[in-house]
Amino acid sequence: MAQIEQSDKGGKKKKGAQKKMQIHVDFTPMVDMNMLLITFFMLCTTMIKSQTLHIVLPTNEDVKKEQQAQAKQSEAITLILDTEYEGDKPKIDAETGKTIHNIYYYEGIADTTFSTPKYLVREQFIGNVNHQPQGIRKILRDKNKEVMAEYDDLKTKWKNKEITKEEFDQLAKKNSADSTKTRPVVVIKPGPNTTYEGLINALDEMQINQISRYSIELPTRTDSLLLRHYEQAHGETIIRPTVR
């Protein structure tokens, strides 16, 4: 509470002199009230849940140990990652302002006879254009179309509030690991000049396309043979001295 005390030092006072007042405020009750309010809000407030990114991790479900490195030829797809350079710096696309990453992919077993034009195909990380997947995203989505059809249906139900976010996450995880559906097995092979961004982009595509079966390996001599032949056929330089 505030108290007003009149200053009186004694002695004679001049006629018409103003009286001096001293105001004393006791803050003790206010401190007590603040502590009570802090305690009240701590007990009654719901803490915000941390926002974390749900990642579909690679899995070996329903696969025996001796079969883990094997996959059906129709399901397997290999991505060889590469980054273009200008001098010793990654090349930037003038239109998008992004680093140019190339993906050289083949499906099934590597065709070292080069009997078909699709022994090695080049694509890029384009993403969606007018809400339609393009580039390597379209290739991966088509390989995983059964899982993605169910995933899109679950997403629609969640947006329409037919299921909760927790139910959506659980059902999506179960759907991506459903062994009854045709699912691809993706082998990601970063080349010596690939940047971390290129590898992260590839892992992002696994997440976006709900691909749960993938692995990261180094390119083999067979992969180098395919790249060499692709260079000669298209007059390009892919295998360069390491610039990083």
CSV table of N, CA, C and O in Angstrom, one decimal, residues 122-219:
chain,number,residue,atom,x,y,z
A,122,ARG,N,19.0,-39.7,-67.9
A,122,ARG,CA,19.3,-38.5,-67.0
A,122,ARG,C,18.0,-37.8,-66.7
A,122,ARG,O,17.2,-37.5,-67.5
A,123,GLU,N,18.0,-37.4,-65.4
A,123,GLU,CA,16.8,-36.6,-64.9
A,123,GLU,C,17.4,-35.6,-63.9
A,123,GLU,O,18.6,-35.6,-63.6
A,124,GLN,N,16.5,-34.7,-63.4
A,124,GLN,CA,16.9,-33.7,-62.4
A,124,GLN,C,15.9,-33.6,-61.3
A,124,GLN,O,14.8,-34.1,-61.4
A,125,PHE,N,16.2,-32.9,-60.2
A,125,PHE,CA,15.3,-32.6,-59.2
A,125,PHE,C,14.5,-31.4,-59.6
A,125,PHE,O,14.9,-30.2,-59.4
A,126,ILE,N,13.3,-31.6,-60.1
A,126,ILE,CA,12.4,-30.5,-60.6
A,126,ILE,C,11.3,-30.3,-59.6
A,126,ILE,O,10.9,-29.1,-59.3
A,127,GLY,N,10.8,-31.3,-59.0
A,127,GLY,CA,9.6,-31.2,-58.1
A,127,GLY,C,8.3,-31.2,-58.8
A,127,GLY,O,8.1,-31.9,-59.8
A,128,ASN,N,7.4,-30.3,-58.3
A,128,ASN,CA,6.1,-30.2,-58.9
A,128,ASN,C,6.0,-29.0,-59.8
A,128,ASN,O,6.5,-27.9,-59.4
A,129,VAL,N,5.4,-29.1,-60.9
A,129,VAL,CA,5.1,-28.0,-61.8
A,129,VAL,C,3.6,-28.0,-62.1
A,129,VAL,O,3.0,-29.0,-62.6
A,130,ASN,N,2.9,-26.9,-61.7
A,130,ASN,CA,1.4,-26.9,-61.8
A,130,ASN,C,0.8,-28.1,-61.1
A,130,ASN,O,-0.2,-28.7,-61.6
A,131,HIS,N,1.3,-28.3,-59.9
A,131,HIS,CA,0.8,-29.4,-59.0
A,131,HIS,C,1.0,-30.8,-59.6
A,131,HIS,O,0.4,-31.8,-59.1
A,132,GLN,N,1.8,-30.9,-60.6
A,132,GLN,CA,2.1,-32.2,-61.2
A,132,GLN,C,3.6,-32.6,-61.0
A,132,GLN,O,4.5,-31.7,-61.3
A,133,PRO,N,3.9,-33.8,-60.6
A,133,PRO,CA,5.3,-34.2,-60.3
A,133,PRO,C,6.1,-34.2,-61.7
A,133,PRO,O,5.6,-34.7,-62.7
A,134,GLN,N,7.3,-33.7,-61.6
A,134,GLN,CA,8.2,-33.7,-62.8
A,134,GLN,C,9.6,-34.3,-62.4
A,134,GLN,O,9.9,-34.4,-61.2
A,135,GLY,N,10.4,-34.6,-63.4
A,135,GLY,CA,11.7,-35.0,-63.2
A,135,GLY,C,11.7,-36.4,-62.5
A,135,GLY,O,10.9,-37.2,-62.7
A,136,ILE,N,12.7,-36.5,-61.6
A,136,ILE,CA,12.9,-37.8,-60.9
A,136,ILE,C,11.7,-38.1,-60.0
A,136,ILE,O,11.4,-39.2,-59.7
A,137,ARG,N,11.0,-37.0,-59.5
A,137,ARG,CA,9.9,-37.2,-58.7
A,137,ARG,C,8.8,-38.0,-59.4
A,137,ARG,O,8.2,-38.9,-58.8
A,138,LYS,N,8.6,-37.7,-60.6
A,138,LYS,CA,7.5,-38.4,-61.4
A,138,LYS,C,7.9,-39.9,-61.6
A,138,LYS,O,7.1,-40.8,-61.5
A,139,ILE,N,9.2,-40.1,-61.8
A,139,ILE,CA,9.7,-41.5,-62.0
A,139,ILE,C,9.5,-42.3,-60.8
A,139,ILE,O,8.9,-43.4,-60.8
A,140,LEU,N,9.8,-41.8,-59.6
A,140,LEU,CA,9.7,-42.5,-58.3
A,140,LEU,C,8.2,-42.7,-58.0
A,140,LEU,O,7.9,-43.7,-57.4
A,141,ARG,N,7.4,-41.6,-58.2
A,141,ARG,CA,6.0,-41.7,-57.9
A,141,ARG,C,5.3,-42.8,-58.7
A,141,ARG,O,4.5,-43.6,-58.2
A,142,ASP,N,5.7,-42.9,-60.0
A,142,ASP,CA,5.1,-44.0,-60.8
A,142,ASP,C,5.5,-45.4,-60.4
A,142,ASP,O,4.8,-46.3,-60.4
A,143,LYS,N,6.8,-45.5,-59.8
A,143,LYS,CA,7.2,-46.8,-59.3
A,143,LYS,C,6.5,-47.1,-58.0
A,143,LYS,O,6.4,-48.3,-57.7
A,144,ASN,N,6.0,-46.1,-57.3
A,144,ASN,CA,5.4,-46.4,-56.0
A,144,ASN,C,3.9,-45.9,-56.0
A,144,ASN,O,3.4,-45.5,-55.0
A,145,LYS,N,3.3,-46.1,-57.2
A,145,LYS,CA,1.9,-45.5,-57.4
A,145,LYS,C,0.9,-46.2,-56.5
A,145,LYS,O,-0.1,-45.5,-56.1
A,146,GLU,N,1.0,-47.5,-56.1
A,146,GLU,CA,0.0,-48.1,-55.2
A,146,GLU,C,0.1,-47.5,-53.9
A,146,GLU,O,-1.0,-47.2,-53.3
A,147,VAL,N,1.2,-47.3,-53.3
A,147,VAL,CA,1.4,-46.7,-52.0
A,147,VAL,C,0.9,-45.2,-52.0
A,147,VAL,O,0.2,-44.7,-51.1
A,148,MET,N,1.3,-44.5,-53.1
A,148,MET,CA,1.0,-43.1,-53.2
A,148,MET,C,-0.5,-42.9,-53.4
A,148,MET,O,-1.1,-41.9,-52.9
A,149,ALA,N,-1.2,-43.8,-54.0
A,149,ALA,CA,-2.7,-43.7,-54.2
A,149,ALA,C,-3.4,-43.7,-52.8
A,149,ALA,O,-4.2,-42.9,-52.5
A,150,GLU,N,-2.9,-44.7,-52.0
A,150,GLU,CA,-3.5,-44.8,-50.6
A,150,GLU,C,-3.1,-43.6,-49.8
A,150,GLU,O,-3.8,-43.1,-49.0
A,151,TYR,N,-1.8,-43.1,-49.9
A,151,TYR,CA,-1.3,-42.0,-49.2
A,151,TYR,C,-2.2,-40.7,-49.5
A,151,TYR,O,-2.5,-40.0,-48.6
A,152,ASP,N,-2.4,-40.5,-50.8
A,152,ASP,CA,-3.2,-39.3,-51.1
A,152,ASP,C,-4.7,-39.4,-50.6
A,152,ASP,O,-5.2,-38.4,-50.2
A,153,ASP,N,-5.2,-40.6,-50.5
A,153,ASP,CA,-6.5,-40.8,-50.0
A,153,ASP,C,-6.5,-40.5,-48.4
A,153,ASP,O,-7.4,-39.9,-47.9
A,154,LEU,N,-5.5,-41.0,-47.8
A,154,LEU,CA,-5.3,-40.7,-46.3
A,154,LEU,C,-5.2,-39.2,-46.1
A,154,LEU,O,-5.7,-38.6,-45.1
A,155,LYS,N,-4.4,-38.5,-47.0
A,155,LYS,CA,-4.2,-37.1,-46.8
A,155,LYS,C,-5.5,-36.3,-47.0
A,155,LYS,O,-5.8,-35.3,-46.2
A,156,THR,N,-6.4,-36.8,-47.9
A,156,THR,CA,-7.7,-36.1,-48.1
A,156,THR,C,-8.5,-36.3,-46.9
A,156,THR,O,-9.2,-35.4,-46.5
A,157,LYS,N,-8.5,-37.5,-46.3
A,157,LYS,CA,-9.3,-37.7,-45.1
A,157,LYS,C,-8.9,-36.9,-43.9
A,157,LYS,O,-9.7,-36.4,-43.2
A,158,TRP,N,-7.6,-36.7,-43.8
A,158,TRP,CA,-7.0,-35.8,-42.8
A,158,TRP,C,-7.4,-34.4,-43.0
A,158,TRP,O,-7.8,-33.7,-42.0
A,159,LYS,N,-7.3,-33.9,-44.2
A,159,LYS,CA,-7.7,-32.5,-44.5
A,159,LYS,C,-9.2,-32.3,-44.3
A,159,LYS,O,-9.6,-31.2,-43.9
A,160,ASN,N,-10.0,-33.3,-44.5
A,160,ASN,CA,-11.4,-33.2,-44.3
A,160,ASN,C,-11.8,-33.5,-42.8
A,160,ASN,O,-13.0,-33.6,-42.5
A,161,LYS,N,-10.8,-33.7,-42.0
A,161,LYS,CA,-11.0,-34.0,-40.5
A,161,LYS,C,-11.7,-35.3,-40.3
A,161,LYS,O,-12.4,-35.4,-39.2
A,162,GLU,N,-11.6,-36.2,-41.2
A,162,GLU,CA,-12.2,-37.5,-41.0
A,162,GLU,C,-11.3,-38.4,-40.0
A,162,GLU,O,-11.8,-39.3,-39.4
A,163,ILE,N,-10.0,-38.1,-40.0
A,163,ILE,CA,-9.0,-38.7,-39.2
A,163,ILE,C,-8.2,-37.7,-38.5
A,163,ILE,O,-8.0,-36.6,-39.1
A,164,THR,N,-7.6,-38.0,-37.4
A,164,THR,CA,-6.7,-37.0,-36.7
A,164,THR,C,-5.3,-37.1,-37.3
A,164,THR,O,-5.0,-38.0,-38.1
A,165,LYS,N,-4.4,-36.1,-36.9
A,165,LYS,CA,-3.1,-36.1,-37.4
A,165,LYS,C,-2.3,-37.4,-36.9
A,165,LYS,O,-1.5,-38.0,-37.7
A,166,GLU,N,-2.6,-37.8,-35.7
A,166,GLU,CA,-1.9,-39.0,-35.2
A,166,GLU,C,-2.3,-40.2,-35.9
A,166,GLU,O,-1.5,-41.1,-36.3
A,167,GLU,N,-3.6,-40.3,-36.3
A,167,GLU,CA,-4.1,-41.5,-37.0
A,167,GLU,C,-3.5,-41.4,-38.4
A,167,GLU,O,-3.1,-42.5,-39.0
A,168,PHE,N,-3.4,-40.2,-39.0
A,168,PHE,CA,-2.8,-40.1,-40.4
A,168,PHE,C,-1.4,-40.6,-40.4
A,168,PHE,O,-1.0,-41.3,-41.3
A,169,ASP,N,-0.6,-40.2,-39.4
A,169,ASP,CA,0.8,-40.6,-39.3
A,169,ASP,C,1.0,-42.1,-39.2
A,169,ASP,O,1.8,-42.7,-39.8
A,170,GLN,N,0.1,-42.7,-38.3
A,170,GLN,CA,0.2,-44.1,-38.1
A,170,GLN,C,-0.2,-44.9,-39.4
A,170,GLN,O,0.5,-45.9,-39.8
A,171,LEU,N,-1.3,-44.5,-40.0
A,171,LEU,CA,-1.8,-45.2,-41.2
A,171,LEU,C,-0.8,-45.0,-42.4
A,171,LEU,O,-0.6,-45.9,-43.2
A,172,ALA,N,-0.2,-43.8,-42.5
A,172,ALA,CA,0.7,-43.5,-43.6
A,172,ALA,C,2.0,-44.4,-43.4
A,172,ALA,O,2.5,-44.9,-44.4
A,173,LYS,N,2.5,-44.5,-42.2
A,173,LYS,CA,3.7,-45.3,-41.9
A,173,LYS,C,3.4,-46.8,-42.3
A,173,LYS,O,4.2,-47.5,-42.9
A,174,LYS,N,2.2,-47.3,-41.9
A,174,LYS,CA,1.8,-48.7,-42.1
A,174,LYS,C,1.6,-48.9,-43.6
A,174,LYS,O,2.0,-49.9,-44.2
A,175,ASN,N,1.1,-47.9,-44.3
A,175,ASN,CA,0.9,-48.0,-45.8
A,175,ASN,C,2.2,-48.0,-46.5
A,175,ASN,O,2.4,-48.8,-47.5
A,176,SER,N,3.2,-47.2,-46.1
A,176,SER,CA,4.5,-47.2,-46.8
A,176,SER,C,5.2,-48.5,-46.6
A,176,SER,O,6.1,-48.8,-47.5
A,177,ALA,N,4.9,-49.3,-45.6
A,177,ALA,CA,5.6,-50.5,-45.3
A,177,ALA,C,4.8,-51.7,-45.7
A,177,ALA,O,5.1,-52.9,-45.3
A,178,ASP,N,3.7,-51.5,-46.4
A,178,ASP,CA,2.7,-52.6,-46.7
A,178,ASP,C,3.4,-53.5,-47.8
A,178,ASP,O,3.6,-53.1,-48.9
A,179,SER,N,3.7,-54.7,-47.4
A,179,SER,CA,4.4,-55.7,-48.2
A,179,SER,C,3.5,-56.3,-49.3
A,179,SER,O,4.0,-56.9,-50.2
A,180,THR,N,2.2,-56.1,-49.2
A,180,THR,CA,1.2,-56.6,-50.2
A,180,THR,C,1.2,-55.7,-51.4
A,180,THR,O,0.7,-56.0,-52.5
A,181,LYS,N,1.7,-54.4,-51.3
A,181,LYS,CA,1.7,-53.5,-52.4
A,181,LYS,C,3.1,-53.6,-53.2
A,181,LYS,O,4.1,-53.9,-52.6
A,182,THR,N,3.0,-53.3,-54.4
A,182,THR,CA,4.3,-53.2,-55.2
A,182,THR,C,5.0,-51.9,-54.9
A,182,THR,O,4.5,-50.8,-55.1
A,183,ARG,N,6.2,-52.1,-54.3
A,183,ARG,CA,7.0,-51.0,-53.9
A,183,ARG,C,8.4,-51.0,-54.4
A,183,ARG,O,9.0,-52.1,-54.6
A,184,PRO,N,9.0,-49.9,-54.8
A,184,PRO,CA,10.4,-49.9,-55.3
A,184,PRO,C,11.4,-50.1,-54.3
A,184,PRO,O,11.2,-49.8,-53.1
A,185,VAL,N,12.6,-50.6,-54.7
A,185,VAL,CA,13.8,-50.6,-53.8
A,185,VAL,C,14.8,-49.7,-54.5
A,185,VAL,O,15.2,-49.9,-55.6
A,186,VAL,N,15.1,-48.6,-53.9
A,186,VAL,CA,15.9,-47.5,-54.5
A,186,VAL,C,17.3,-47.6,-53.9
A,186,VAL,O,17.5,-47.6,-52.7
A,187,VAL,N,18.3,-47.6,-54.8
A,187,VAL,CA,19.7,-47.6,-54.4
A,187,VAL,C,20.3,-46.2,-54.8
A,187,VAL,O,20.3,-45.9,-56.0
A,188,ILE,N,20.6,-45.4,-53.8
A,188,ILE,CA,21.1,-44.1,-54.0
A,188,ILE,C,22.7,-44.1,-54.0
A,188,ILE,O,23.3,-44.5,-53.0
A,189,LYS,N,23.3,-43.7,-55.1
A,189,LYS,CA,24.8,-43.7,-55.2
A,189,LYS,C,25.3,-42.3,-55.5
A,189,LYS,O,25.3,-41.8,-56.6
A,190,PRO,N,25.8,-41.6,-54.5
A,190,PRO,CA,26.4,-40.3,-54.7
A,190,PRO,C,27.7,-40.4,-55.4
A,190,PRO,O,28.6,-41.1,-55.0
A,191,GLY,N,27.9,-39.6,-56.5
A,191,GLY,CA,29.1,-39.6,-57.2
A,191,GLY,C,30.2,-38.7,-56.4
A,191,GLY,O,29.8,-38.1,-55.4
A,192,PRO,N,31.4,-38.8,-56.8
A,192,PRO,CA,32.5,-38.1,-56.1
A,192,PRO,C,32.3,-36.5,-56.1
A,192,PRO,O,32.8,-35.9,-55.2
A,193,ASN,N,31.6,-36.0,-57.1
A,193,ASN,CA,31.4,-34.5,-57.1
A,193,ASN,C,30.0,-34.1,-56.6
A,193,ASN,O,29.7,-32.9,-56.8
A,194,THR,N,29.3,-35.0,-56.1
A,194,THR,CA,27.9,-34.7,-55.6
A,194,THR,C,28.1,-33.9,-54.3
A,194,THR,O,28.8,-34.3,-53.4
A,195,THR,N,27.3,-32.8,-54.2
A,195,THR,CA,27.3,-32.1,-52.9
A,195,THR,C,26.3,-32.7,-51.9
A,195,THR,O,25.5,-33.6,-52.3
A,196,TYR,N,26.4,-32.2,-50.7
A,196,TYR,CA,25.5,-32.7,-49.7
A,196,TYR,C,24.0,-32.4,-50.0
A,196,TYR,O,23.1,-33.1,-49.8
A,197,GLU,N,23.9,-31.2,-50.7
A,197,GLU,CA,22.6,-30.8,-51.1
A,197,GLU,C,21.9,-31.8,-52.1
A,197,GLU,O,20.7,-32.2,-52.0
A,198,GLY,N,22.7,-32.4,-53.0
A,198,GLY,CA,22.2,-33.4,-53.9
A,198,GLY,C,21.8,-34.6,-53.2
A,198,GLY,O,20.7,-35.2,-53.5
A,199,LEU,N,22.5,-35.1,-52.2
A,199,LEU,CA,22.1,-36.3,-51.4
A,199,LEU,C,20.9,-36.0,-50.6
A,199,LEU,O,20.0,-36.8,-50.6
A,200,ILE,N,20.8,-34.8,-50.0
A,200,ILE,CA,19.6,-34.4,-49.2
A,200,ILE,C,18.4,-34.4,-50.1
A,200,ILE,O,17.3,-34.8,-49.7
A,201,ASN,N,18.6,-33.8,-51.3
A,201,ASN,CA,17.4,-33.8,-52.3
A,201,ASN,C,16.9,-35.2,-52.6
A,201,ASN,O,15.7,-35.4,-52.7
A,202,ALA,N,17.8,-36.2,-52.7
A,202,ALA,CA,17.5,-37.5,-53.0
A,202,ALA,C,16.7,-38.1,-51.8
A,202,ALA,O,15.7,-38.8,-52.0
A,203,LEU,N,17.2,-37.9,-50.6
A,203,LEU,CA,16.5,-38.4,-49.4
A,203,LEU,C,15.1,-37.7,-49.3
A,203,LEU,O,14.2,-38.4,-48.8
A,204,ASP,N,15.0,-36.4,-49.6
A,204,ASP,CA,13.7,-35.8,-49.6
A,204,ASP,C,12.7,-36.5,-50.5
A,204,ASP,O,11.5,-36.6,-50.2
A,205,GLU,N,13.2,-36.9,-51.7
A,205,GLU,CA,12.3,-37.6,-52.6
A,205,GLU,C,11.8,-38.9,-52.1
A,205,GLU,O,10.7,-39.3,-52.4
A,206,MET,N,12.7,-39.6,-51.3
A,206,MET,CA,12.2,-40.8,-50.6
A,206,MET,C,11.0,-40.5,-49.7
A,206,MET,O,10.1,-41.2,-49.6
A,207,GLN,N,11.2,-39.4,-49.0
A,207,GLN,CA,10.1,-39.0,-48.0
A,207,GLN,C,8.8,-38.6,-48.7
A,207,GLN,O,7.7,-39.0,-48.4
A,208,ILE,N,9.0,-37.7,-49.8
A,208,ILE,CA,7.8,-37.2,-50.5
A,208,ILE,C,7.1,-38.3,-51.2
A,208,ILE,O,5.8,-38.3,-51.2
A,209,ASN,N,7.8,-39.3,-51.7
A,209,ASN,CA,7.2,-40.4,-52.5
A,209,ASN,C,6.9,-41.6,-51.6
A,209,ASN,O,6.6,-42.7,-52.1
A,210,GLN,N,7.1,-41.5,-50.3
A,210,GLN,CA,6.7,-42.5,-49.3
A,210,GLN,C,7.4,-43.8,-49.6
A,210,GLN,O,6.9,-44.9,-49.6
A,211,ILE,N,8.7,-43.7,-50.0
A,211,ILE,CA,9.5,-44.9,-50.3
A,211,ILE,C,10.3,-45.3,-49.0
A,211,ILE,O,11.1,-44.6,-48.5
A,212,SER,N,10.0,-46.5,-48.5
A,212,SER,CA,10.6,-47.0,-47.3
A,212,SER,C,11.7,-47.9,-47.5
A,212,SER,O,12.5,-48.2,-46.5
A,213,ARG,N,11.9,-48.4,-48.7
A,213,ARG,CA,13.0,-49.3,-48.9
A,213,ARG,C,14.1,-48.6,-49.8
A,213,ARG,O,13.9,-48.5,-51.1
A,214,TYR,N,15.1,-48.2,-49.2
A,214,TYR,CA,16.2,-47.6,-50.0
A,214,TYR,C,17.5,-47.7,-49.2
A,214,TYR,O,17.5,-48.0,-48.0
A,215,SER,N,18.6,-47.5,-49.9
A,215,SER,CA,19.9,-47.6,-49.3
A,215,SER,C,20.9,-46.7,-50.0
A,215,SER,O,20.6,-46.2,-51.1
A,216,ILE,N,21.9,-46.3,-49.3
A,216,ILE,CA,23.0,-45.4,-49.9
A,216,ILE,C,24.3,-46.2,-50.0
A,216,ILE,O,24.8,-46.8,-49.1
A,217,GLU,N,24.8,-46.2,-51.3
A,217,GLU,CA,26.0,-47.0,-51.6
A,217,GLU,C,26.9,-46.2,-52.5
A,217,GLU,O,26.5,-45.2,-53.0
A,218,LEU,N,28.1,-46.6,-52.6
A,218,LEU,CA,29.1,-46.0,-53.5
A,218,LEU,C,28.9,-46.5,-54.9
A,218,LEU,O,28.6,-47.7,-55.1
A,219,PRO,N,29.2,-45.7,-55.9
A,219,PRO,CA,29.1,-46.2,-57.3
A,219,PRO,C,30.1,-47.4,-57.5
A,219,PRO,O,31.2,-47.3,-56.9
